[in-house]
């Protein structure tokens, strides 16, 4: 579980979030949504320990991340960023094996247990047959699965993903989110990912964390759909939000 307590973050006088007190539940998949520039990536980077310019506390399973060493953080949380990743000189198996770095010795020696974890991660994302291929020969969706496999190989209870569906077509977006949902429920992971796909957030996620600056709301998906918060944030004089379809439409 991720907990934000009295959490504030922003740039200069512009506060993206102010005094947030929110819990992101474990063993669930939570979508982080908000308007462009609301601070979704900024929040994810703060939780990952990459942005320390905030006030208040962030804790994971009761441990304040400010008190955790880099090694402890690497065993607690993994992050999949939004960038397209193409690594031409490493096999997919080697890319996924990088996730074992927090557990290997100083020269990165892989034990048999580490190799088994890497193979299992590839299998869990349906990419075992791609283990010996390089990512420059693969599609965006296939590469995204490899990066998720690397996060799984890191064996962390929390996985953060920044816009994981950005470069995918519609079928692959649903397929990827179905995979993340399965990993959360069957592998006991706390998965938090940012997205602009409201329909996917409402139909496939357990909870939705909504940034309505400077407030952060986190509710079960069905409760969020009924709350009126989505309509208030995404509707204006020219645009309407349909909570049943999870879509924003021009009037």
PDB file of N, CA and C in Angstrom, residues 50-152:
ATOM      1  N   UNK A  50      12.343   9.835  -7.039  1.00  0.00           N
ATOM      2  CA  UNK A  50      13.142  10.565  -8.013  1.00  0.00           C
ATOM      3  C   UNK A  50      12.921  12.069  -7.936  1.00  0.00           C
ATOM      4  N   UNK A  51      11.867  12.488  -7.274  1.00  0.00           N
ATOM      5  CA  UNK A  51      11.583  13.913  -7.068  1.00  0.00           C
ATOM      6  C   UNK A  51      11.375  14.132  -5.579  1.00  0.00           C
ATOM      7  N   UNK A  52      12.324  14.753  -4.937  1.00  0.00           N
ATOM      8  CA  UNK A  52      12.271  14.940  -3.488  1.00  0.00           C
ATOM      9  C   UNK A  52      11.794  16.336  -3.095  1.00  0.00           C
ATOM     10  N   UNK A  53      11.345  17.108  -4.076  1.00  0.00           N
ATOM     11  CA  UNK A  53      10.914  18.488  -3.798  1.00  0.00           C
ATOM     12  C   UNK A  53       9.433  18.505  -3.440  1.00  0.00           C
ATOM     13  N   UNK A  54       9.129  17.916  -2.315  1.00  0.00           N
ATOM     14  CA  UNK A  54       7.749  17.894  -1.812  1.00  0.00           C
ATOM     15  C   UNK A  54       7.782  18.031  -0.302  1.00  0.00           C
ATOM     16  N   UNK A  55       6.620  18.302   0.270  1.00  0.00           N
ATOM     17  CA  UNK A  55       6.492  18.317   1.724  1.00  0.00           C
ATOM     18  C   UNK A  55       5.508  17.238   2.130  1.00  0.00           C
ATOM     19  N   UNK A  56       5.591  16.806   3.386  1.00  0.00           N
ATOM     20  CA  UNK A  56       4.749  15.722   3.850  1.00  0.00           C
ATOM     21  C   UNK A  56       5.472  14.394   3.748  1.00  0.00           C
ATOM     22  N   UNK A  57       4.712  13.317   3.802  1.00  0.00           N
ATOM     23  CA  UNK A  57       5.304  11.983   3.828  1.00  0.00           C
ATOM     24  C   UNK A  57       4.718  11.087   2.748  1.00  0.00           C
ATOM     25  N   UNK A  58       5.592  10.233   2.196  1.00  0.00           N
ATOM     26  CA  UNK A  58       5.177   9.134   1.326  1.00  0.00           C
ATOM     27  C   UNK A  58       5.666   7.851   1.982  1.00  0.00           C
ATOM     28  N   UNK A  59       4.768   6.916   2.213  1.00  0.00           N
ATOM     29  CA  UNK A  59       5.182   5.647   2.805  1.00  0.00           C
ATOM     30  C   UNK A  59       4.680   4.496   1.956  1.00  0.00           C
ATOM     31  N   UNK A  60       5.444   3.414   1.976  1.00  0.00           N
ATOM     32  CA  UNK A  60       5.075   2.183   1.283  1.00  0.00           C
ATOM     33  C   UNK A  60       5.089   1.064   2.315  1.00  0.00           C
ATOM     34  N   UNK A  61       3.930   0.442   2.488  1.00  0.00           N
ATOM     35  CA  UNK A  61       3.780  -0.607   3.500  1.00  0.00           C
ATOM     36  C   UNK A  61       4.285  -0.143   4.866  1.00  0.00           C
ATOM     37  N   UNK A  62       3.989   1.110   5.184  1.00  0.00           N
ATOM     38  CA  UNK A  62       4.323   1.652   6.494  1.00  0.00           C
ATOM     39  C   UNK A  62       5.722   2.213   6.630  1.00  0.00           C
ATOM     40  N   UNK A  63       6.535   2.162   5.577  1.00  0.00           N
ATOM     41  CA  UNK A  63       7.913   2.653   5.635  1.00  0.00           C
ATOM     42  C   UNK A  63       8.027   3.970   4.862  1.00  0.00           C
ATOM     43  N   UNK A  64       8.474   5.009   5.554  1.00  0.00           N
ATOM     44  CA  UNK A  64       8.652   6.310   4.922  1.00  0.00           C
ATOM     45  C   UNK A  64       9.785   6.213   3.905  1.00  0.00           C
ATOM     46  N   UNK A  65       9.518   6.583   2.646  1.00  0.00           N
ATOM     47  CA  UNK A  65      10.550   6.410   1.627  1.00  0.00           C
ATOM     48  C   UNK A  65      11.740   7.333   1.870  1.00  0.00           C
ATOM     49  N   UNK A  66      11.536   8.419   2.614  1.00  0.00           N
ATOM     50  CA  UNK A  66      12.649   9.331   2.910  1.00  0.00           C
ATOM     51  C   UNK A  66      13.697   8.654   3.784  1.00  0.00           C
ATOM     52  N   UNK A  67      13.303   7.605   4.507  1.00  0.00           N
ATOM     53  CA  UNK A  67      14.222   6.899   5.394  1.00  0.00           C
ATOM     54  C   UNK A  67      14.797   5.638   4.765  1.00  0.00           C
ATOM     55  N   UNK A  68      14.411   5.354   3.529  1.00  0.00           N
ATOM     56  CA  UNK A  68      14.843   4.114   2.883  1.00  0.00           C
ATOM     57  C   UNK A  68      16.099   4.352   2.054  1.00  0.00           C
ATOM     58  N   UNK A  69      17.019   3.412   2.090  1.00  0.00           N
ATOM     59  CA  UNK A  69      18.221   3.492   1.271  1.00  0.00           C
ATOM     60  C   UNK A  69      17.871   3.210  -0.187  1.00  0.00           C
ATOM     61  N   UNK A  70      18.729   3.611  -1.127  1.00  0.00           N
ATOM     62  CA  UNK A  70      18.472   3.289  -2.537  1.00  0.00           C
ATOM     63  C   UNK A  70      18.299   1.783  -2.764  1.00  0.00           C
ATOM     64  N   UNK A  71      19.079   0.981  -2.056  1.00  0.00           N
ATOM     65  CA  UNK A  71      18.962  -0.465  -2.215  1.00  0.00           C
ATOM     66  C   UNK A  71      17.598  -0.962  -1.738  1.00  0.00           C
ATOM     67  N   UNK A  72      17.130  -0.414  -0.613  1.00  0.00           N
ATOM     68  CA  UNK A  72      15.814  -0.800  -0.097  1.00  0.00           C
ATOM     69  C   UNK A  72      14.708  -0.353  -1.033  1.00  0.00           C
ATOM     70  N   UNK A  73      14.841   0.841  -1.601  1.00  0.00           N
ATOM     71  CA  UNK A  73      13.843   1.329  -2.555  1.00  0.00           C
ATOM     72  C   UNK A  73      13.796   0.432  -3.792  1.00  0.00           C
ATOM     73  N   UNK A  74      14.958  -0.011  -4.250  1.00  0.00           N
ATOM     74  CA  UNK A  74      15.017  -0.853  -5.447  1.00  0.00           C
ATOM     75  C   UNK A  74      14.366  -2.210  -5.224  1.00  0.00           C
ATOM     76  N   UNK A  75      14.285  -2.622  -3.954  1.00  0.00           N
ATOM     77  CA  UNK A  75      13.624  -3.885  -3.640  1.00  0.00           C
ATOM     78  C   UNK A  75      12.147  -3.687  -3.311  1.00  0.00           C
ATOM     79  N   UNK A  76      11.719  -2.452  -3.269  1.00  0.00           N
ATOM     80  CA  UNK A  76      10.348  -2.130  -2.868  1.00  0.00           C
ATOM     81  C   UNK A  76       9.500  -1.651  -4.032  1.00  0.00           C
ATOM     82  N   UNK A  77      10.117  -0.916  -4.966  1.00  0.00           N
ATOM     83  CA  UNK A  77       9.341  -0.244  -6.007  1.00  0.00           C
ATOM     84  C   UNK A  77      10.087  -0.291  -7.330  1.00  0.00           C
ATOM     85  N   UNK A  78       9.352  -0.565  -8.399  1.00  0.00           N
ATOM     86  CA  UNK A  78       9.917  -0.502  -9.752  1.00  0.00           C
ATOM     87  C   UNK A  78       9.090   0.469 -10.579  1.00  0.00           C
ATOM     88  N   UNK A  79       9.744   1.104 -11.539  1.00  0.00           N
ATOM     89  CA  UNK A  79       9.119   2.151 -12.350  1.00  0.00           C
ATOM     90  C   UNK A  79       9.303   1.845 -13.821  1.00  0.00           C
ATOM     91  N   UNK A  80       8.200   1.897 -14.573  1.00  0.00           N
ATOM     92  CA  UNK A  80       8.243   1.771 -16.040  1.00  0.00           C
ATOM     93  C   UNK A  80       7.870   3.129 -16.604  1.00  0.00           C
ATOM     94  N   UNK A  81       8.797   3.764 -17.311  1.00  0.00           N
ATOM     95  CA  UNK A  81       8.570   5.120 -17.812  1.00  0.00           C
ATOM     96  C   UNK A  81       7.837   5.088 -19.149  1.00  0.00           C
ATOM     97  N   UNK A  82       7.496   6.275 -19.638  1.00  0.00           N
ATOM     98  CA  UNK A  82       6.678   6.381 -20.839  1.00  0.00           C
ATOM     99  C   UNK A  82       7.489   6.357 -22.126  1.00  0.00           C
ATOM    100  N   UNK A  83       8.824   6.455 -22.035  1.00  0.00           N
ATOM    101  CA  UNK A  83       9.630   6.544 -23.243  1.00  0.00           C
ATOM    102  C   UNK A  83       9.603   5.242 -24.038  1.00  0.00           C
ATOM    103  N   UNK A  84       9.629   5.395 -25.376  1.00  0.00           N
ATOM    104  CA  UNK A  84       9.834   4.227 -26.228  1.00  0.00           C
ATOM    105  C   UNK A  84      11.241   3.696 -25.983  1.00  0.00           C
ATOM    106  N   UNK A  85      11.356   2.401 -25.722  1.00  0.00           N
ATOM    107  CA  UNK A  85      12.652   1.813 -25.414  1.00  0.00           C
ATOM    108  C   UNK A  85      13.062   0.861 -26.530  1.00  0.00           C
ATOM    109  N   UNK A  86      14.217   1.124 -27.114  1.00  0.00           N
ATOM    110  CA  UNK A  86      14.759   0.257 -28.158  1.00  0.00           C
ATOM    111  C   UNK A  86      16.232   0.002 -27.828  1.00  0.00           C
ATOM    112  N   UNK A  87      16.565  -1.185 -27.395  1.00  0.00           N
ATOM    113  CA  UNK A  87      17.940  -1.520 -27.020  1.00  0.00           C
ATOM    114  C   UNK A  87      18.446  -2.544 -28.041  1.00  0.00           C
ATOM    115  N   UNK A  88      19.274  -2.115 -29.007  1.00  0.00           N
ATOM    116  CA  UNK A  88      19.625  -2.999 -30.119  1.00  0.00           C
ATOM    117  C   UNK A  88      20.651  -4.080 -29.798  1.00  0.00           C
ATOM    118  N   UNK A  89      21.445  -3.895 -28.766  1.00  0.00           N
ATOM    119  CA  UNK A  89      22.571  -4.800 -28.543  1.00  0.00           C
ATOM    120  C   UNK A  89      22.382  -5.747 -27.360  1.00  0.00           C
ATOM    121  N   UNK A  90      21.162  -5.810 -26.834  1.00  0.00           N
ATOM    122  CA  UNK A  90      20.880  -6.713 -25.714  1.00  0.00           C
ATOM    123  C   UNK A  90      19.665  -7.558 -26.057  1.00  0.00           C
ATOM    124  N   UNK A  91      19.732  -8.840 -25.721  1.00  0.00           N
ATOM    125  CA  UNK A  91      18.556  -9.682 -25.900  1.00  0.00           C
ATOM    126  C   UNK A  91      17.500  -9.284 -24.881  1.00  0.00           C
ATOM    127  N   UNK A  92      16.264  -9.649 -25.172  1.00  0.00           N
ATOM    128  CA  UNK A  92      15.185  -9.347 -24.226  1.00  0.00           C
ATOM    129  C   UNK A  92      15.446  -9.999 -22.870  1.00  0.00           C
ATOM    130  N   UNK A  93      16.024 -11.183 -22.890  1.00  0.00           N
ATOM    131  CA  UNK A  93      16.337 -11.841 -21.619  1.00  0.00           C
ATOM    132  C   UNK A  93      17.323 -11.000 -20.805  1.00  0.00           C
ATOM    133  N   UNK A  94      18.319 -10.425 -21.467  1.00  0.00           N
ATOM    134  CA  UNK A  94      19.303  -9.596 -20.762  1.00  0.00           C
ATOM    135  C   UNK A  94      18.679  -8.299 -20.256  1.00  0.00           C
ATOM    136  N   UNK A  95      17.759  -7.722 -21.045  1.00  0.00           N
ATOM    137  CA  UNK A  95      17.072  -6.510 -20.596  1.00  0.00           C
ATOM    138  C   UNK A  95      16.281  -6.798 -19.329  1.00  0.00           C
ATOM    139  N   UNK A  96      15.548  -7.899 -19.336  1.00  0.00           N
ATOM    140  CA  UNK A  96      14.760  -8.263 -18.153  1.00  0.00           C
ATOM    141  C   UNK A  96      15.669  -8.579 -16.976  1.00  0.00           C
ATOM    142  N   UNK A  97      16.832  -9.163 -17.248  1.00  0.00           N
ATOM    143  CA  UNK A  97      17.771  -9.517 -16.184  1.00  0.00           C
ATOM    144  C   UNK A  97      18.297  -8.297 -15.435  1.00  0.00           C
ATOM    145  N   UNK A  98      18.249  -7.113 -16.070  1.00  0.00           N
ATOM    146  CA  UNK A  98      18.664  -5.886 -15.375  1.00  0.00           C
ATOM    147  C   UNK A  98      17.819  -5.683 -14.119  1.00  0.00           C
ATOM    148  N   UNK A  99      16.585  -6.164 -14.134  1.00  0.00           N
ATOM    149  CA  UNK A  99      15.729  -6.052 -12.963  1.00  0.00           C
ATOM    150  C   UNK A  99      16.246  -6.794 -11.747  1.00  0.00           C
ATOM    151  N   UNK A 100      17.160  -7.717 -11.947  1.00  0.00           N
ATOM    152  CA  UNK A 100      17.726  -8.471 -10.815  1.00  0.00           C
ATOM    153  C   UNK A 100      18.910  -7.756 -10.180  1.00  0.00           C
ATOM    154  N   UNK A 101      19.289  -6.581 -10.695  1.00  0.00           N
ATOM    155  CA  UNK A 101      20.459  -5.859 -10.181  1.00  0.00           C
ATOM    156  C   UNK A 101      20.419  -5.622  -8.672  1.00  0.00           C
ATOM    157  N   UNK A 102      19.252  -5.322  -8.052  1.00  0.00           N
ATOM    158  CA  UNK A 102      19.262  -5.102  -6.599  1.00  0.00           C
ATOM    159  C   UNK A 102      19.608  -6.342  -5.774  1.00  0.00           C
ATOM    160  N   UNK A 103      19.657  -7.503  -6.423  1.00  0.00           N
ATOM    161  CA  UNK A 103      19.851  -8.751  -5.680  1.00  0.00           C
ATOM    162  C   UNK A 103      21.158  -9.455  -6.022  1.00  0.00           C
ATOM    163  N   UNK A 104      21.847  -8.992  -7.065  1.00  0.00           N
ATOM    164  CA  UNK A 104      23.100  -9.628  -7.445  1.00  0.00           C
ATOM    165  C   UNK A 104      24.263  -8.965  -6.714  1.00  0.00           C
ATOM    166  N   UNK A 105      25.433  -9.591  -6.787  1.00  0.00           N
ATOM    167  CA  UNK A 105      26.588  -9.007  -6.104  1.00  0.00           C
ATOM    168  C   UNK A 105      27.151  -7.848  -6.920  1.00  0.00           C
ATOM    169  N   UNK A 106      28.261  -7.286  -6.461  1.00  0.00           N
ATOM    170  CA  UNK A 106      28.767  -6.050  -7.040  1.00  0.00           C
ATOM    171  C   UNK A 106      29.214  -6.202  -8.495  1.00  0.00           C
ATOM    172  N   UNK A 107      29.462  -7.422  -8.954  1.00  0.00           N
ATOM    173  CA  UNK A 107      29.808  -7.624 -10.358  1.00  0.00           C
ATOM    174  C   UNK A 107      28.605  -8.116 -11.164  1.00  0.00           C
ATOM    175  N   UNK A 108      27.436  -8.143 -10.520  1.00  0.00           N
ATOM    176  CA  UNK A 108      26.225  -8.510 -11.229  1.00  0.00           C
ATOM    177  C   UNK A 108      26.117  -9.979 -11.569  1.00  0.00           C
ATOM    178  N   UNK A 109      26.695 -10.824 -10.748  1.00  0.00           N
ATOM    179  CA  UNK A 109      26.664 -12.271 -11.017  1.00  0.00           C
ATOM    180  C   UNK A 109      25.264 -12.822 -10.787  1.00  0.00           C
ATOM    181  N   UNK A 110      24.710 -13.483 -11.800  1.00  0.00           N
ATOM    182  CA  UNK A 110      23.379 -14.060 -11.730  1.00  0.00           C
ATOM    183  C   UNK A 110      23.448 -15.492 -11.199  1.00  0.00           C
ATOM    184  N   UNK A 111      22.637 -15.750 -10.179  1.00  0.00           N
ATOM    185  CA  UNK A 111      22.507 -17.111  -9.687  1.00  0.00           C
ATOM    186  C   UNK A 111      21.419 -17.839 -10.465  1.00  0.00           C
ATOM    187  N   UNK A 112      21.319 -19.133 -10.254  1.00  0.00           N
ATOM    188  CA  UNK A 112      20.277 -19.907 -10.920  1.00  0.00           C
ATOM    189  C   UNK A 112      18.890 -19.394 -10.536  1.00  0.00           C
ATOM    190  N   UNK A 113      18.724 -18.995  -9.292  1.00  0.00           N
ATOM    191  CA  UNK A 113      17.443 -18.448  -8.840  1.00  0.00           C
ATOM    192  C   UNK A 113      17.088 -17.186  -9.621  1.00  0.00           C
ATOM    193  N   UNK A 114      18.090 -16.324  -9.868  1.00  0.00           N
ATOM    194  CA  UNK A 114      17.847 -15.099 -10.626  1.00  0.00           C
ATOM    195  C   UNK A 114      17.419 -15.428 -12.054  1.00  0.00           C
ATOM    196  N   UNK A 115      18.085 -16.396 -12.671  1.00  0.00           N
ATOM    197  CA  UNK A 115      17.735 -16.771 -14.040  1.00  0.00           C
ATOM    198  C   UNK A 115      16.316 -17.331 -14.113  1.00  0.00           C
ATOM    199  N   UNK A 116      15.928 -18.071 -13.106  1.00  0.00           N
ATOM    200  CA  UNK A 116      14.569 -18.609 -13.079  1.00  0.00           C
ATOM    201  C   UNK A 116      13.537 -17.490 -12.942  1.00  0.00           C
ATOM    202  N   UNK A 117      13.849 -16.488 -12.132  1.00  0.00           N
ATOM    203  CA  UNK A 117      12.942 -15.346 -11.959  1.00  0.00           C
ATOM    204  C   UNK A 117      12.800 -14.576 -13.266  1.00  0.00           C
ATOM    205  N   UNK A 118      13.890 -14.391 -13.995  1.00  0.00           N
ATOM    206  CA  UNK A 118      13.848 -13.704 -15.293  1.00  0.00           C
ATOM    207  C   UNK A 118      12.975 -14.483 -16.275  1.00  0.00           C
ATOM    208  N   UNK A 119      13.179 -15.780 -16.360  1.00  0.00           N
ATOM    209  CA  UNK A 119      12.387 -16.595 -17.282  1.00  0.00           C
ATOM    210  C   UNK A 119      10.908 -16.580 -16.895  1.00  0.00           C
ATOM    211  N   UNK A 120      10.646 -16.599 -15.594  1.00  0.00           N
ATOM    212  CA  UNK A 120       9.251 -16.566 -15.144  1.00  0.00           C
ATOM    213  C   UNK A 120       8.600 -15.230 -15.495  1.00  0.00           C
ATOM    214  N   UNK A 121       9.348 -14.131 -15.351  1.00  0.00           N
ATOM    215  CA  UNK A 121       8.801 -12.808 -15.688  1.00  0.00           C
ATOM    216  C   UNK A 121       8.461 -12.729 -17.174  1.00  0.00           C
ATOM    217  N   UNK A 122       9.337 -13.244 -18.029  1.00  0.00           N
ATOM    218  CA  UNK A 122       9.062 -13.261 -19.460  1.00  0.00           C
ATOM    219  C   UNK A 122       7.824 -14.095 -19.761  1.00  0.00           C
ATOM    220  N   UNK A 123       7.688 -15.198 -19.086  1.00  0.00           N
ATOM    221  CA  UNK A 123       6.539 -16.066 -19.300  1.00  0.00           C
ATOM    222  C   UNK A 123       5.243 -15.390 -18.839  1.00  0.00           C
ATOM    223  N   UNK A 124       5.305 -14.672 -17.723  1.00  0.00           N
ATOM    224  CA  UNK A 124       4.111 -14.033 -17.160  1.00  0.00           C
ATOM    225  C   UNK A 124       3.543 -12.952 -18.069  1.00  0.00           C
ATOM    226  N   UNK A 125       4.398 -12.315 -18.855  1.00  0.00           N
ATOM    227  CA  UNK A 125       3.909 -11.281 -19.779  1.00  0.00           C
ATOM    228  C   UNK A 125       3.746 -11.831 -21.191  1.00  0.00           C
ATOM    229  N   UNK A 126       3.868 -13.142 -21.346  1.00  0.00           N
ATOM    230  CA  UNK A 126       3.654 -13.772 -22.643  1.00  0.00           C
ATOM    231  C   UNK A 126       4.754 -13.528 -23.647  1.00  0.00           C
ATOM    232  N   UNK A 127       5.991 -13.316 -23.173  1.00  0.00           N
ATOM    233  CA  UNK A 127       7.091 -12.977 -24.069  1.00  0.00           C
ATOM    234  C   UNK A 127       8.238 -13.976 -24.002  1.00  0.00           C
ATOM    235  N   UNK A 128       7.990 -15.185 -23.529  1.00  0.00           N
ATOM    236  CA  UNK A 128       9.057 -16.180 -23.405  1.00  0.00           C
ATOM    237  C   UNK A 128       9.696 -16.498 -24.762  1.00  0.00           C
ATOM    238  N   UNK A 129       8.889 -16.498 -25.825  1.00  0.00           N
ATOM    239  CA  UNK A 129       9.414 -16.833 -27.147  1.00  0.00           C
ATOM    240  C   UNK A 129      10.287 -15.716 -27.725  1.00  0.00           C
ATOM    241  N   UNK A 130      10.249 -14.538 -27.098  1.00  0.00           N
ATOM    242  CA  UNK A 130      11.029 -13.403 -27.578  1.00  0.00           C
ATOM    243  C   UNK A 130      12.330 -13.236 -26.791  1.00  0.00           C
ATOM    244  N   UNK A 131      12.655 -14.160 -25.919  1.00  0.00           N
ATOM    245  CA  UNK A 131      13.773 -13.985 -24.985  1.00  0.00           C
ATOM    246  C   UNK A 131      15.092 -13.687 -25.677  1.00  0.00           C
ATOM    247  N   UNK A 132      15.323 -14.275 -26.843  1.00  0.00           N
ATOM    248  CA  UNK A 132      16.616 -14.109 -27.512  1.00  0.00           C
ATOM    249  C   UNK A 132      16.589 -13.041 -28.600  1.00  0.00           C
ATOM    250  N   UNK A 133      15.453 -12.376 -28.779  1.00  0.00           N
ATOM    251  CA  UNK A 133      15.367 -11.307 -29.764  1.00  0.00           C
ATOM    252  C   UNK A 133      15.824  -9.988 -29.163  1.00  0.00           C
ATOM    253  N   UNK A 134      16.082  -9.008 -30.010  1.00  0.00           N
ATOM    254  CA  UNK A 134      16.432  -7.670 -29.540  1.00  0.00           C
ATOM    255  C   UNK A 134      15.246  -6.745 -29.768  1.00  0.00           C
ATOM    256  N   UNK A 135      15.129  -5.715 -28.957  1.00  0.00           N
ATOM    257  CA  UNK A 135      13.932  -4.892 -28.941  1.00  0.00           C
ATOM    258  C   UNK A 135      13.790  -4.002 -30.172  1.00  0.00           C
ATOM    259  N   UNK A 136      14.884  -3.789 -30.907  1.00  0.00           N
ATOM    260  CA  UNK A 136      14.777  -2.961 -32.114  1.00  0.00           C
ATOM    261  C   UNK A 136      14.070  -3.693 -33.249  1.00  0.00           C
ATOM    262  N   UNK A 137      13.750  -4.968 -33.050  1.00  0.00           N
ATOM    263  CA  UNK A 137      13.039  -5.742 -34.070  1.00  0.00           C
ATOM    264  C   UNK A 137      11.586  -5.990 -33.671  1.00  0.00           C
ATOM    265  N   UNK A 138      11.106  -5.301 -32.617  1.00  0.00           N
ATOM    266  CA  UNK A 138       9.806  -5.618 -32.049  1.00  0.00           C
ATOM    267  C   UNK A 138       8.871  -4.410 -32.079  1.00  0.00           C
ATOM    268  N   UNK A 139       7.577  -4.665 -31.912  1.00  0.00           N
ATOM    269  CA  UNK A 139       6.581  -3.601 -31.904  1.00  0.00           C
ATOM    270  C   UNK A 139       6.589  -2.866 -30.568  1.00  0.00           C
ATOM    271  N   UNK A 140       5.898  -1.727 -30.528  1.00  0.00           N
ATOM    272  CA  UNK A 140       5.801  -0.954 -29.287  1.00  0.00           C
ATOM    273  C   UNK A 140       5.160  -1.785 -28.181  1.00  0.00           C
ATOM    274  N   UNK A 141       4.084  -2.508 -28.511  1.00  0.00           N
ATOM    275  CA  UNK A 141       3.406  -3.314 -27.504  1.00  0.00           C
ATOM    276  C   UNK A 141       4.288  -4.410 -26.958  1.00  0.00           C
ATOM    277  N   UNK A 142       5.060  -5.042 -27.831  1.00  0.00           N
ATOM    278  CA  UNK A 142       5.978  -6.107 -27.389  1.00  0.00           C
ATOM    279  C   UNK A 142       7.078  -5.538 -26.511  1.00  0.00           C
ATOM    280  N   UNK A 143       7.602  -4.369 -26.887  1.00  0.00           N
ATOM    281  CA  UNK A 143       8.651  -3.740 -26.074  1.00  0.00           C
ATOM    282  C   UNK A 143       8.115  -3.338 -24.707  1.00  0.00           C
ATOM    283  N   UNK A 144       6.870  -2.849 -24.659  1.00  0.00           N
ATOM    284  CA  UNK A 144       6.288  -2.461 -23.375  1.00  0.00           C
ATOM    285  C   UNK A 144       6.157  -3.667 -22.459  1.00  0.00           C
ATOM    286  N   UNK A 145       5.821  -4.804 -23.028  1.00  0.00           N
ATOM    287  CA  UNK A 145       5.725  -6.030 -22.226  1.00  0.00           C
ATOM    288  C   UNK A 145       7.094  -6.441 -21.660  1.00  0.00           C
ATOM    289  N   UNK A 146       8.134  -6.234 -22.447  1.00  0.00           N
ATOM    290  CA  UNK A 146       9.480  -6.554 -21.956  1.00  0.00           C
ATOM    291  C   UNK A 146       9.849  -5.652 -20.785  1.00  0.00           C
ATOM    292  N   UNK A 147       9.499  -4.373 -20.866  1.00  0.00           N
ATOM    293  CA  UNK A 147       9.816  -3.468 -19.767  1.00  0.00           C
ATOM    294  C   UNK A 147       9.003  -3.811 -18.513  1.00  0.00           C
ATOM    295  N   UNK A 148       7.795  -4.294 -18.704  1.00  0.00           N
ATOM    296  CA  UNK A 148       7.003  -4.748 -17.556  1.00  0.00           C
ATOM    297  C   UNK A 148       7.614  -6.017 -16.978  1.00  0.00           C
ATOM    298  N   UNK A 149       8.112  -6.893 -17.851  1.00  0.00           N
ATOM    299  CA  UNK A 149       8.794  -8.096 -17.363  1.00  0.00           C
ATOM    300  C   UNK A 149      10.021  -7.726 -16.540  1.00  0.00           C
ATOM    301  N   UNK A 150      10.744  -6.689 -16.963  1.00  0.00           N
ATOM    302  CA  UNK A 150      11.902  -6.241 -16.175  1.00  0.00           C
ATOM    303  C   UNK A 150      11.467  -5.776 -14.781  1.00  0.00           C
ATOM    304  N   UNK A 151      10.341  -5.047 -14.739  1.00  0.00           N
ATOM    305  CA  UNK A 151       9.814  -4.615 -13.439  1.00  0.00           C
ATOM    306  C   UNK A 151       9.404  -5.810 -12.587  1.00  0.00           C
ATOM    307  N   UNK A 152       8.815  -6.827 -13.209  1.00  0.00           N
ATOM    308  CA  UNK A 152       8.431  -8.029 -12.462  1.00  0.00           C
ATOM    309  C   UNK A 152       9.667  -8.752 -11.933  1.00  0.00           C
TER     310      UNK A 152
END
